[in-house]
Amino acid sequence: MSSDILKVLYSQDDIHAITARLGAELKHDYAGKNPLVVCILKGAIMFMTDLVREIDDYMELDFMDVSSYGDATESSGEVKIIKDLDASVKDRDILIVEDIVDTGRTLKYLTDIFKTRHAKSVRICALMDKPEGRVVDVHADYVGTTVPNEFVVGYGLDYAERYRNLPYIGVLKPEIYAAKS
Ligand SMILES: O=P(O)(O)OC[C@H]1O[C@H](OP(=O)(O)OP(=O)(O)O)[C@H](O)[C@@H]1O
Ligand SMILES: [Mg+2]
């Protein structure tokens, strides 16, 4: 499986340095707030579990499963809720944890929903921001790193449901896409 990778963009050490930096910032900004930290499945699973272990303070965790990519590298444009939150967001400080902001559609959809549900505040923490992919106007309050306009996989991110279990983030060899089409 790792032989399908053309280049590694972020190693395990790089990712750890990012989660440690973001964790320190969030610990400071959310002190005393008991935020509801919302992991957006499936892509953000690895990032969320590493990030929250860098924050020594009270918080609640919840999970929402939304999807818009299916097996493709291009967003379908339609965001679907597959699993909603268990907790109520009303009057809570919500921290959305995402793996990547690409077109921005997923996060626009989620922030709009949480505001309609009367969250007290909604902020976004994204491991990666891909500004060149943006179709709708969304910005993440906390960003791990900015990535070039390439399809990235690993550390939770998939191509056709594969590669989520790679411990690093990289770019696939072109022949992997060719084999699928
Ligand atoms: O900014 P966008 O263009 O909306 O793209 C970002 C979203 O797309 C991916 O999820 P996907 O819908 O593929 O589901 P998954 O997390 O289960 O892989 C990724 O995990 C983000 O949630
Ligand atoms: Mg995906």
PDB file of C-alpha atoms and ligand atoms in Angstrom:
ATOM      1  CA  MET A   1       0.000   0.000   0.000  1.00  0.00           C
ATOM      2  CA  SER A   2       2.717   2.544   0.895  1.00  0.00           C
ATOM      3  CA  SER A   3       4.319   1.718  -2.465  1.00  0.00           C
ATOM      4  CA  ASP A   4       1.373   3.587  -4.071  1.00  0.00           C
ATOM      5  CA  ILE A   5       2.717   6.867  -2.633  1.00  0.00           C
ATOM      6  CA  LEU A   6       4.624   9.205  -4.963  1.00  0.00           C
ATOM      7  CA  LYS A   7       5.798  11.608  -2.250  1.00  0.00           C
ATOM      8  CA  VAL A   8       5.322  12.195   1.441  1.00  0.00           C
ATOM      9  CA  LEU A   9       4.188  15.741   2.262  1.00  0.00           C
ATOM     10  CA  TYR A  10       3.972  15.430   6.054  1.00  0.00           C
ATOM     11  CA  SER A  11       5.736  12.780   8.112  1.00  0.00           C
ATOM     12  CA  GLN A  12       4.526  11.467  11.471  1.00  0.00           C
ATOM     13  CA  ASP A  13       6.925  13.892  13.182  1.00  0.00           C
ATOM     14  CA  ASP A  14       5.615  16.827  11.121  1.00  0.00           C
ATOM     15  CA  ILE A  15       2.046  15.917  12.066  1.00  0.00           C
ATOM     16  CA  HIS A  16       2.941  15.608  15.729  1.00  0.00           C
ATOM     17  CA  ALA A  17       4.540  19.067  15.710  1.00  0.00           C
ATOM     18  CA  ILE A  18       1.351  20.483  14.165  1.00  0.00           C
ATOM     19  CA  THR A  19      -1.046  18.825  16.635  1.00  0.00           C
ATOM     20  CA  ALA A  20       1.124  19.932  19.586  1.00  0.00           C
ATOM     21  CA  ARG A  21       1.116  23.561  18.386  1.00  0.00           C
ATOM     22  CA  LEU A  22      -2.639  23.613  17.725  1.00  0.00           C
ATOM     23  CA  GLY A  23      -3.366  21.817  21.018  1.00  0.00           C
ATOM     24  CA  ALA A  24      -1.485  24.487  23.000  1.00  0.00           C
ATOM     25  CA  GLU A  25      -3.381  27.255  21.207  1.00  0.00           C
ATOM     26  CA  LEU A  26      -6.755  25.578  21.806  1.00  0.00           C
ATOM     27  CA  LYS A  27      -6.007  24.873  25.465  1.00  0.00           C
ATOM     28  CA  HIS A  28      -5.417  28.592  25.926  1.00  0.00           C
ATOM     29  CA  ASP A  29      -8.410  29.805  23.885  1.00  0.00           C
ATOM     30  CA  TYR A  30     -10.956  27.343  25.335  1.00  0.00           C
ATOM     31  CA  ALA A  31      -9.869  27.498  29.004  1.00  0.00           C
ATOM     32  CA  GLY A  32     -12.996  27.265  31.199  1.00  0.00           C
ATOM     33  CA  LYS A  33     -15.375  26.865  28.224  1.00  0.00           C
ATOM     34  CA  ASN A  34     -15.953  23.089  28.212  1.00  0.00           C
ATOM     35  CA  PRO A  35     -16.324  23.056  24.404  1.00  0.00           C
ATOM     36  CA  LEU A  36     -18.154  20.431  22.388  1.00  0.00           C
ATOM     37  CA  VAL A  37     -15.448  19.149  20.061  1.00  0.00           C
ATOM     38  CA  VAL A  38     -17.012  17.738  16.902  1.00  0.00           C
ATOM     39  CA  CYS A  39     -15.046  15.290  14.781  1.00  0.00           C
ATOM     40  CA  ILE A  40     -16.168  15.149  11.145  1.00  0.00           C
ATOM     41  CA  LEU A  41     -15.984  11.516  10.123  1.00  0.00           C
ATOM     42  CA  LYS A  42     -14.346   9.797   8.589  1.00  0.00           C
ATOM     43  CA  GLY A  43     -11.459  11.963   7.418  1.00  0.00           C
ATOM     44  CA  ALA A  44     -10.807  13.794  10.707  1.00  0.00           C
ATOM     45  CA  ILE A  45     -10.662  10.714  12.937  1.00  0.00           C
ATOM     46  CA  MET A  46      -6.856  10.481  13.281  1.00  0.00           C
ATOM     47  CA  PHE A  47      -6.384  14.227  13.651  1.00  0.00           C
ATOM     48  CA  MET A  48      -9.120  14.592  16.275  1.00  0.00           C
ATOM     49  CA  THR A  49      -7.834  11.759  18.449  1.00  0.00           C
ATOM     50  CA  ASP A  50      -4.263  13.119  18.384  1.00  0.00           C
ATOM     51  CA  LEU A  51      -5.343  16.750  18.828  1.00  0.00           C
ATOM     52  CA  VAL A  52      -7.540  16.288  21.908  1.00  0.00           C
ATOM     53  CA  ARG A  53      -4.763  14.389  23.672  1.00  0.00           C
ATOM     54  CA  GLU A  54      -2.691  17.586  23.415  1.00  0.00           C
ATOM     55  CA  ILE A  55      -5.331  19.563  25.369  1.00  0.00           C
ATOM     56  CA  ASP A  56      -5.257  19.024  29.133  1.00  0.00           C
ATOM     57  CA  ASP A  57      -8.670  20.489  29.984  1.00  0.00           C
ATOM     58  CA  TYR A  58     -12.363  19.553  30.154  1.00  0.00           C
ATOM     59  CA  MET A  59     -14.255  19.090  26.892  1.00  0.00           C
ATOM     60  CA  GLU A  60     -16.903  16.824  25.377  1.00  0.00           C
ATOM     61  CA  LEU A  61     -16.388  14.846  22.198  1.00  0.00           C
ATOM     62  CA  ASP A  62     -18.978  14.083  19.578  1.00  0.00           C
ATOM     63  CA  PHE A  63     -18.933  12.722  16.043  1.00  0.00           C
ATOM     64  CA  MET A  64     -20.787  13.606  12.882  1.00  0.00           C
ATOM     65  CA  ASP A  65     -20.458  11.686   9.644  1.00  0.00           C
ATOM     66  CA  VAL A  66     -20.900  13.705   6.465  1.00  0.00           C
ATOM     67  CA  SER A  67     -19.743  12.908   2.983  1.00  0.00           C
ATOM     68  CA  SER A  68     -19.578  14.583  -0.409  1.00  0.00           C
ATOM     69  CA  TYR A  69     -16.724  12.904  -2.275  1.00  0.00           C
ATOM     70  CA  GLY A  70     -17.808   9.276  -2.582  1.00  0.00           C
ATOM     71  CA  ASP A  71     -15.051   7.431  -4.434  1.00  0.00           C
ATOM     72  CA  ALA A  72     -13.992  10.466  -6.494  1.00  0.00           C
ATOM     73  CA  THR A  73     -11.289  13.136  -6.158  1.00  0.00           C
ATOM     74  CA  GLU A  74     -13.837  15.866  -7.063  1.00  0.00           C
ATOM     75  CA  SER A  75     -16.568  16.980  -4.657  1.00  0.00           C
ATOM     76  CA  SER A  76     -20.092  15.985  -5.749  1.00  0.00           C
ATOM     77  CA  GLY A  77     -21.249  19.396  -4.503  1.00  0.00           C
ATOM     78  CA  GLU A  78     -23.884  17.781  -2.297  1.00  0.00           C
ATOM     79  CA  VAL A  79     -23.134  17.261   1.401  1.00  0.00           C
ATOM     80  CA  LYS A  80     -24.997  14.361   3.004  1.00  0.00           C
ATOM     81  CA  ILE A  81     -25.419  13.725   6.735  1.00  0.00           C
ATOM     82  CA  ILE A  82     -24.797  10.043   7.397  1.00  0.00           C
ATOM     83  CA  LYS A  83     -24.710  10.303  11.200  1.00  0.00           C
ATOM     84  CA  ASP A  84     -25.785  13.350  13.190  1.00  0.00           C
ATOM     85  CA  LEU A  85     -24.457  14.454  16.585  1.00  0.00           C
ATOM     86  CA  ASP A  86     -25.679  12.831  19.796  1.00  0.00           C
ATOM     87  CA  ALA A  87     -25.325  16.056  21.820  1.00  0.00           C
ATOM     88  CA  SER A  88     -27.296  19.285  21.467  1.00  0.00           C
ATOM     89  CA  VAL A  89     -25.242  22.243  20.224  1.00  0.00           C
ATOM     90  CA  LYS A  90     -27.621  24.832  21.716  1.00  0.00           C
ATOM     91  CA  ASP A  91     -25.679  27.408  23.782  1.00  0.00           C
ATOM     92  CA  ARG A  92     -22.455  25.412  23.447  1.00  0.00           C
ATOM     93  CA  ASP A  93     -19.051  26.521  22.197  1.00  0.00           C
ATOM     94  CA  ILE A  94     -18.530  24.246  19.209  1.00  0.00           C
ATOM     95  CA  LEU A  95     -15.116  23.386  17.844  1.00  0.00           C
ATOM     96  CA  ILE A  96     -15.366  21.563  14.522  1.00  0.00           C
ATOM     97  CA  VAL A  97     -12.338  19.380  13.838  1.00  0.00           C
ATOM     98  CA  GLU A  98     -11.720  18.681  10.153  1.00  0.00           C
ATOM     99  CA  ASP A  99      -8.914  17.057   8.218  1.00  0.00           C
ATOM    100  CA  ILE A 100      -9.041  19.389   5.198  1.00  0.00           C
ATOM    101  CA  VAL A 101     -10.826  22.454   3.824  1.00  0.00           C
ATOM    102  CA  ASP A 102     -10.915  22.062   0.048  1.00  0.00           C
ATOM    103  CA  THR A 103     -13.950  23.508  -1.811  1.00  0.00           C
ATOM    104  CA  GLY A 104     -15.248  24.616   1.609  1.00  0.00           C
ATOM    105  CA  ARG A 105     -18.691  23.098   0.989  1.00  0.00           C
ATOM    106  CA  THR A 106     -18.586  20.657   3.911  1.00  0.00           C
ATOM    107  CA  LEU A 107     -17.631  23.318   6.441  1.00  0.00           C
ATOM    108  CA  LYS A 108     -20.041  25.920   5.087  1.00  0.00           C
ATOM    109  CA  TYR A 109     -22.836  23.372   5.418  1.00  0.00           C
ATOM    110  CA  LEU A 110     -21.817  22.433   8.974  1.00  0.00           C
ATOM    111  CA  THR A 111     -21.283  25.951  10.320  1.00  0.00           C
ATOM    112  CA  ASP A 112     -24.667  26.994   8.881  1.00  0.00           C
ATOM    113  CA  ILE A 113     -26.384  24.013  10.543  1.00  0.00           C
ATOM    114  CA  PHE A 114     -24.785  24.655  13.940  1.00  0.00           C
ATOM    115  CA  LYS A 115     -25.752  28.333  13.824  1.00  0.00           C
ATOM    116  CA  THR A 116     -29.360  27.401  12.979  1.00  0.00           C
ATOM    117  CA  ARG A 117     -29.280  25.069  15.983  1.00  0.00           C
ATOM    118  CA  HIS A 118     -28.288  28.068  18.180  1.00  0.00           C
ATOM    119  CA  ALA A 119     -24.715  27.194  19.073  1.00  0.00           C
ATOM    120  CA  LYS A 120     -23.105  29.889  21.250  1.00  0.00           C
ATOM    121  CA  SER A 121     -20.015  29.946  19.047  1.00  0.00           C
ATOM    122  CA  VAL A 122     -18.717  27.883  16.131  1.00  0.00           C
ATOM    123  CA  ARG A 123     -15.036  27.685  15.254  1.00  0.00           C
ATOM    124  CA  ILE A 124     -13.138  25.418  12.895  1.00  0.00           C
ATOM    125  CA  CYS A 125      -9.828  23.661  13.451  1.00  0.00           C
ATOM    126  CA  ALA A 126      -8.513  22.100  10.234  1.00  0.00           C
ATOM    127  CA  LEU A 127      -5.327  20.114   9.868  1.00  0.00           C
ATOM    128  CA  MET A 128      -4.959  21.217   6.247  1.00  0.00           C
ATOM    129  CA  ASP A 129      -6.191  24.140   4.201  1.00  0.00           C
ATOM    130  CA  LYS A 130      -6.165  23.942   0.392  1.00  0.00           C
ATOM    131  CA  PRO A 131      -6.978  27.571  -0.576  1.00  0.00           C
ATOM    132  CA  GLU A 132      -6.775  26.917  -4.337  1.00  0.00           C
ATOM    133  CA  GLY A 133      -9.645  24.413  -4.072  1.00  0.00           C
ATOM    134  CA  ARG A 134     -12.082  26.936  -2.603  1.00  0.00           C
ATOM    135  CA  VAL A 135     -15.552  27.271  -4.221  1.00  0.00           C
ATOM    136  CA  VAL A 136     -17.456  28.757  -1.258  1.00  0.00           C
ATOM    137  CA  ASP A 137     -16.171  31.325   1.202  1.00  0.00           C
ATOM    138  CA  VAL A 138     -15.119  29.570   4.424  1.00  0.00           C
ATOM    139  CA  HIS A 139     -12.132  30.128   6.609  1.00  0.00           C
ATOM    140  CA  ALA A 140     -10.796  27.945   9.388  1.00  0.00           C
ATOM    141  CA  ASP A 141      -9.933  29.661  12.682  1.00  0.00           C
ATOM    142  CA  TYR A 142      -7.092  27.224  13.390  1.00  0.00           C
ATOM    143  CA  VAL A 143      -5.064  25.740  10.535  1.00  0.00           C
ATOM    144  CA  GLY A 144      -2.314  23.133  10.820  1.00  0.00           C
ATOM    145  CA  THR A 145      -0.774  23.719   7.413  1.00  0.00           C
ATOM    146  CA  THR A 146      -1.564  24.986   3.928  1.00  0.00           C
ATOM    147  CA  VAL A 147      -1.358  22.411   1.137  1.00  0.00           C
ATOM    148  CA  PRO A 148      -0.907  22.788  -2.623  1.00  0.00           C
ATOM    149  CA  ASN A 149      -3.740  21.983  -5.038  1.00  0.00           C
ATOM    150  CA  GLU A 150      -3.110  18.230  -5.075  1.00  0.00           C
ATOM    151  CA  PHE A 151      -5.236  15.352  -3.832  1.00  0.00           C
ATOM    152  CA  VAL A 152      -3.705  14.181  -0.572  1.00  0.00           C
ATOM    153  CA  VAL A 153      -4.183  10.860   1.218  1.00  0.00           C
ATOM    154  CA  GLY A 154      -3.237   9.253   4.523  1.00  0.00           C
ATOM    155  CA  TYR A 155      -3.756  10.026   8.234  1.00  0.00           C
ATOM    156  CA  GLY A 156      -7.532   9.685   7.799  1.00  0.00           C
ATOM    157  CA  LEU A 157      -7.834  10.965   4.222  1.00  0.00           C
ATOM    158  CA  ASP A 158      -8.872   8.497   1.561  1.00  0.00           C
ATOM    159  CA  TYR A 159      -8.960   7.889  -2.116  1.00  0.00           C
ATOM    160  CA  ALA A 160     -11.873   5.496  -2.811  1.00  0.00           C
ATOM    161  CA  GLU A 161     -11.834   4.529   0.914  1.00  0.00           C
ATOM    162  CA  ARG A 162      -8.206   3.431   0.804  1.00  0.00           C
ATOM    163  CA  TYR A 163      -5.085   4.881   2.490  1.00  0.00           C
ATOM    164  CA  ARG A 164      -6.805   6.293   5.599  1.00  0.00           C
ATOM    165  CA  ASN A 165      -4.542   4.116   7.739  1.00  0.00           C
ATOM    166  CA  LEU A 166      -1.256   5.526   6.420  1.00  0.00           C
ATOM    167  CA  PRO A 167       0.463   7.239   9.375  1.00  0.00           C
ATOM    168  CA  TYR A 168       1.689  10.132   7.163  1.00  0.00           C
ATOM    169  CA  ILE A 169       0.181  12.371   4.453  1.00  0.00           C
ATOM    170  CA  GLY A 170       1.221  12.040   0.840  1.00  0.00           C
ATOM    171  CA  VAL A 171       0.311  12.157  -2.827  1.00  0.00           C
ATOM    172  CA  LEU A 172      -0.487   9.072  -4.901  1.00  0.00           C
ATOM    173  CA  LYS A 173       1.334   7.941  -8.029  1.00  0.00           C
ATOM    174  CA  PRO A 174      -0.630   8.930 -11.178  1.00  0.00           C
ATOM    175  CA  GLU A 175      -1.057   5.289 -12.229  1.00  0.00           C
ATOM    176  CA  ILE A 176      -3.270   4.654  -9.173  1.00  0.00           C
ATOM    177  CA  TYR A 177      -5.917   7.000 -10.604  1.00  0.00           C
ATOM    178  CA  ALA A 178      -5.417   5.636 -14.112  1.00  0.00           C
ATOM    179  CA  ALA A 179      -6.142   2.108 -12.850  1.00  0.00           C
ATOM    180  CA  LYS A 180      -9.512   3.263 -11.443  1.00  0.00           C
ATOM    181  CA  SER A 181     -10.794   5.003 -14.572  1.00  0.00           C
TER     182      SER A 181
HETATM  183  O1  LIG B   1     -13.995  21.323   1.465  1.00  0.00           O
HETATM  184  P1  LIG B   1     -14.650  20.135   0.813  1.00  0.00           P
HETATM  185  O2  LIG B   1     -14.485  20.179  -0.686  1.00  0.00           O
HETATM  186  O3  LIG B   1     -16.064  19.951   1.238  1.00  0.00           O
HETATM  187  O4  LIG B   1     -13.799  18.850   1.224  1.00  0.00           O
HETATM  188  C1  LIG B   1     -13.435  18.521   2.533  1.00  0.00           C
HETATM  189  C2  LIG B   1     -14.183  17.340   3.055  1.00  0.00           C
HETATM  190  O5  LIG B   1     -14.119  16.244   2.128  1.00  0.00           O
HETATM  191  C3  LIG B   1     -13.601  15.083   2.772  1.00  0.00           C
HETATM  192  O6  LIG B   1     -14.631  14.306   3.289  1.00  0.00           O
HETATM  193  P2  LIG B   1     -15.502  13.295   2.406  1.00  0.00           P
HETATM  194  O7  LIG B   1     -16.756  13.982   1.998  1.00  0.00           O
HETATM  195  O8  LIG B   1     -14.653  12.712   1.326  1.00  0.00           O
HETATM  196  O9  LIG B   1     -15.863  12.181   3.471  1.00  0.00           O
HETATM  197  P3  LIG B   1     -14.840  11.340   4.383  1.00  0.00           P
HETATM  198  O10 LIG B   1     -14.304  12.307   5.416  1.00  0.00           O
HETATM  199  O11 LIG B   1     -15.681  10.277   4.991  1.00  0.00           O
HETATM  200  O12 LIG B   1     -13.744  10.824   3.492  1.00  0.00           O
HETATM  201  C4  LIG B   1     -12.760  15.644   3.898  1.00  0.00           C
HETATM  202  O13 LIG B   1     -12.634  14.691   4.932  1.00  0.00           O
HETATM  203  C5  LIG B   1     -13.544  16.848   4.341  1.00  0.00           C
HETATM  204  O14 LIG B   1     -14.557  16.503   5.251  1.00  0.00           O
HETATM  205 MG    MG B   2     -12.909  11.636   1.824  1.00  0.00          MG
END
